[in-house]
mmCIF file of C-alpha atoms in Angstrom:
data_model
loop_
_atom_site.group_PDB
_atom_site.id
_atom_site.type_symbol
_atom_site.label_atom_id
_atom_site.label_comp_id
_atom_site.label_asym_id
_atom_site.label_seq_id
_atom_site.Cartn_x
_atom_site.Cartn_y
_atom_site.Cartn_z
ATOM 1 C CA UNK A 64 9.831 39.189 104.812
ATOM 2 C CA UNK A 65 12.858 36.786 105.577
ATOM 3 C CA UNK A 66 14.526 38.788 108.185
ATOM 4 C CA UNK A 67 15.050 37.491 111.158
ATOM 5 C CA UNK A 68 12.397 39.485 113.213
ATOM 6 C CA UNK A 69 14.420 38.685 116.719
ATOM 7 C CA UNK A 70 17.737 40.529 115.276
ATOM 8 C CA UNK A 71 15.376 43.032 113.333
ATOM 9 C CA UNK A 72 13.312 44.206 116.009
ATOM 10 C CA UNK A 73 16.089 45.417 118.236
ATOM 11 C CA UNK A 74 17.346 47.847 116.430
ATOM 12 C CA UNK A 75 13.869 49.462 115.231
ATOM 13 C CA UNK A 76 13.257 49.276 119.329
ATOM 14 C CA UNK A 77 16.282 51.150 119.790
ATOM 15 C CA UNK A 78 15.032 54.076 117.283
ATOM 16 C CA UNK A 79 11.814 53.706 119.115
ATOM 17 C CA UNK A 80 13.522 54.774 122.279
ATOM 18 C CA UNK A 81 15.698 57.185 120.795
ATOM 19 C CA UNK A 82 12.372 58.640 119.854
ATOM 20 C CA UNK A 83 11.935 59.786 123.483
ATOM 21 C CA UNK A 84 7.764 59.040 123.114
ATOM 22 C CA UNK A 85 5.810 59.736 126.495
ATOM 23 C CA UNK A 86 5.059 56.542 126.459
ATOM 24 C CA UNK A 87 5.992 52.948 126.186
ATOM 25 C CA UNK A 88 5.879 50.968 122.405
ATOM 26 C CA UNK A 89 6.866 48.082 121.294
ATOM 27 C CA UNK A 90 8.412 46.358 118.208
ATOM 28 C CA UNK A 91 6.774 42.958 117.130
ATOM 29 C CA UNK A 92 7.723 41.688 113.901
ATOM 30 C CA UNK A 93 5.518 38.640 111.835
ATOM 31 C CA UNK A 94 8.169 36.410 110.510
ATOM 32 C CA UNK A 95 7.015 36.583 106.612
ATOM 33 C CA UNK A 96 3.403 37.220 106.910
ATOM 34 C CA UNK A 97 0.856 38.356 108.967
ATOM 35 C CA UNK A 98 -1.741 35.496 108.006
ATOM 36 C CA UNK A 99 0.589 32.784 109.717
ATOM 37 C CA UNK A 100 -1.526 33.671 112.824
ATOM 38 C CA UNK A 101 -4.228 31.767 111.186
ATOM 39 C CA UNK A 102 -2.801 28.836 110.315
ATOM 40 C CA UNK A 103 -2.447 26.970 113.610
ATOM 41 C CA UNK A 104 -6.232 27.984 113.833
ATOM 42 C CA UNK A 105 -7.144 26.608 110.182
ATOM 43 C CA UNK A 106 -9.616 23.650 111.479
ATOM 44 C CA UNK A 107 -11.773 25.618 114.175
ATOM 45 C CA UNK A 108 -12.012 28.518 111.069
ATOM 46 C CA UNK A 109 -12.662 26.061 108.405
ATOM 47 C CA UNK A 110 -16.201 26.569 107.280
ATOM 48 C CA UNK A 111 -17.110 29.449 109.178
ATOM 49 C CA UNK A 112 -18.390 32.533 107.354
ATOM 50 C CA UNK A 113 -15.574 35.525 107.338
ATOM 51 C CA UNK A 114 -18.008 38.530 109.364
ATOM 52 C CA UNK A 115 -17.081 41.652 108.880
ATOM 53 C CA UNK A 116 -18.213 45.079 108.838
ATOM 54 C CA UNK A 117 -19.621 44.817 105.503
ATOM 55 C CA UNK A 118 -21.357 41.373 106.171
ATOM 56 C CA UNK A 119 -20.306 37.959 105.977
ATOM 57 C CA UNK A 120 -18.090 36.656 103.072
ATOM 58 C CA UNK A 121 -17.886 32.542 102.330
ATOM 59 C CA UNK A 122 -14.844 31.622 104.607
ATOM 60 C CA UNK A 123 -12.879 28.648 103.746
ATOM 61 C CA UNK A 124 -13.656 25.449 103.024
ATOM 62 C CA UNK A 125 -14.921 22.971 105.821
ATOM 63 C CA UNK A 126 -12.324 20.705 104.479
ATOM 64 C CA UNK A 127 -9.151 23.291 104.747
ATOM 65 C CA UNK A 128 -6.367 21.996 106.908
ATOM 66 C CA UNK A 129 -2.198 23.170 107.222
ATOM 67 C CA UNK A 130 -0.195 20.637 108.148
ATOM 68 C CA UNK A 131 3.391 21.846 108.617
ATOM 69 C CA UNK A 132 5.831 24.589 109.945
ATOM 70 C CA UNK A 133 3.744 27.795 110.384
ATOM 71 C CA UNK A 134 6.297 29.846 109.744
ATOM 72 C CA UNK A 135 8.237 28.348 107.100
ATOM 73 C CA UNK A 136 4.991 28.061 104.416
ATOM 74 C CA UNK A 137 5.667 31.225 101.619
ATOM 75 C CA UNK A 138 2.638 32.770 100.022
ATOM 76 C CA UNK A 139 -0.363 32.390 103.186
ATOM 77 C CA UNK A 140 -2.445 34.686 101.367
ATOM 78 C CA UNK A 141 -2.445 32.772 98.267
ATOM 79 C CA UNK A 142 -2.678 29.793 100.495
ATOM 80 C CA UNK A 143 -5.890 30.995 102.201
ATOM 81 C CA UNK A 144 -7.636 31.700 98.320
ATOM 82 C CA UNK A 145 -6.448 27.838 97.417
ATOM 83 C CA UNK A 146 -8.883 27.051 100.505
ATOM 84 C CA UNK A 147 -11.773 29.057 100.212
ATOM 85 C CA UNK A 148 -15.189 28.440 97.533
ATOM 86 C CA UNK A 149 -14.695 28.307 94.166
ATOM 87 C CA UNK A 150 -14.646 32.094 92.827
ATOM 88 C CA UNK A 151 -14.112 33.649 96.096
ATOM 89 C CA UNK A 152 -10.363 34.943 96.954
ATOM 90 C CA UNK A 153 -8.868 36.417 100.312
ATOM 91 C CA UNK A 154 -8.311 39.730 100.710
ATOM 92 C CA UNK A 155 -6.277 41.362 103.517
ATOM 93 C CA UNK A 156 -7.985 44.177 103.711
ATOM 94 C CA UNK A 157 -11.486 42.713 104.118
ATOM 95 C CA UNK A 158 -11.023 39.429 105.693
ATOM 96 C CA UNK A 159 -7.944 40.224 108.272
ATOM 97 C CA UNK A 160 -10.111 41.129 110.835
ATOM 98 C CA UNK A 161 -12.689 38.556 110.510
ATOM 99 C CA UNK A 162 -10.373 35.627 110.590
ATOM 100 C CA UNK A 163 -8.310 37.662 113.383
ATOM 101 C CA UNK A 164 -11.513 37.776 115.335
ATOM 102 C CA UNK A 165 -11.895 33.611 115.000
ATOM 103 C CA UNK A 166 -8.000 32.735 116.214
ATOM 104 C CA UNK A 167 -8.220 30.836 119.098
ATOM 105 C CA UNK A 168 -4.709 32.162 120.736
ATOM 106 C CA UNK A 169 -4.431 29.831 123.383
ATOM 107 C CA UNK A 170 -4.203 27.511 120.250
ATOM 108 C CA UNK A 171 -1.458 29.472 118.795
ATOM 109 C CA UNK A 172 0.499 29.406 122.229
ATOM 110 C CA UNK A 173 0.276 25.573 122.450
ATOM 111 C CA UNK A 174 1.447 25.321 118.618
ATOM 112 C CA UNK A 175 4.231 27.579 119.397
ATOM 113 C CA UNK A 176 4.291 30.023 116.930
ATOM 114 C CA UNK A 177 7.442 32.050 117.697
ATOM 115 C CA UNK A 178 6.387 35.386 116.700
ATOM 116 C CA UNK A 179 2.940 35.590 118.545
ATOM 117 C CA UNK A 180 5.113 34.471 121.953
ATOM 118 C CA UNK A 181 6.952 37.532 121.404
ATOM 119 C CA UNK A 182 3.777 39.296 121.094
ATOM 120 C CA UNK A 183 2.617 38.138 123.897
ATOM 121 C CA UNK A 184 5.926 39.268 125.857
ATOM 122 C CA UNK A 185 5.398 42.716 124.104
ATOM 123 C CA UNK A 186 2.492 43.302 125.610
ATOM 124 C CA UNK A 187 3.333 42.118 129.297
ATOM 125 C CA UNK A 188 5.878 44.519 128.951
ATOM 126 C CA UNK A 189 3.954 47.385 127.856
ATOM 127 C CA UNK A 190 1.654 46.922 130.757
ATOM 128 C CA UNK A 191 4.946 46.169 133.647
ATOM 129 C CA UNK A 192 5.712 49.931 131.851
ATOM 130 C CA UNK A 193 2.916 52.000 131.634
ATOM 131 C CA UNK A 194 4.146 55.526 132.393
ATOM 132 C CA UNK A 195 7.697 55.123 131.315
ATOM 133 C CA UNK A 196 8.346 57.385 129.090
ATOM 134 C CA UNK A 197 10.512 56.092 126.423
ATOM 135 C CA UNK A 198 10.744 52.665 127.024
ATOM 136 C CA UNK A 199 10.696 50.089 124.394
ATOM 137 C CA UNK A 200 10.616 46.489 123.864
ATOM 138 C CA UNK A 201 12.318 44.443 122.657
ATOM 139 C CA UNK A 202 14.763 45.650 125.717
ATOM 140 C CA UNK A 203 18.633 46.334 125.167
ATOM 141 C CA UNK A 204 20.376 43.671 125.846
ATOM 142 C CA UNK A 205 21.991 43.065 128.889
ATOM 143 C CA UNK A 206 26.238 44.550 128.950
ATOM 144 C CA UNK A 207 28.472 42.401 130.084
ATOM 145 C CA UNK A 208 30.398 44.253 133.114
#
């Protein structure tokens, strides 16, 4: 969770290649948690019911807000129950793809969050290599001559 996810992901891409798939992958790494996606999105989630496929869940609070560096803030999850209605608490497994399904990315992209950029070059990459076997992102770096 406190790796650096731009050293870390090189060398899983390298196993990825070494892997000789028939098809292009990538390595994207969250720094710390998943759920920081969500927090440059907090206000336009705020008070909106979490649907899912089992129904709809109370969301957070109208009054939830995150002030602060995305992805320096420890414990999101825990975060996310401190914001929702009394006796309700988040849970990954139910309410990931509901609040996933309410980030507004072009939101994330002007709050710069680092590790959804590098998501987003993942998957331009991915399609600039569709058919390459065994290609990977993030590249090898470039050798100096």
């Amino acid at each position: 969770e406190d790796g650096c996810p731009k050293t870390d992901a090189r060398p899983l891409a390298a196993r990825v290649r070494d892997l000789g798939l028939p098809f292009p992958a990538a390595v994207v790494l969250a720094y710390r948690e998943y759920e920081t996606l969500f927090l440059p999105c907090i206000e336009r989630i705020a008070g909106r019911p979490f649907e899912g496929p089992g129904g709809a869940r109370p969301g957070l609070r109208a009054d939830a807000r995150y002030d602060g560096d995305f992805e320096a803030k420890r414990g999101v999850k825990e975060w996310l129950t401190s914001q929702m209605h009394r006796g309700h608490a988040y849970k990954p497994t139910v309410d990931q793809l509901p609040l996933t399904q309410m980030v507004d990315f072009a939101v994330v992209r002007d709050k710069g969050l680092p590790w959804f950029g590098s998501l987003e070059n993942a998957l331009r990459f991915l399609a600039a290599n569709l058919g390459r076997a065994a290609a990977a992102y993030p590249p090898e770096p470039a050798r100096a001559p």
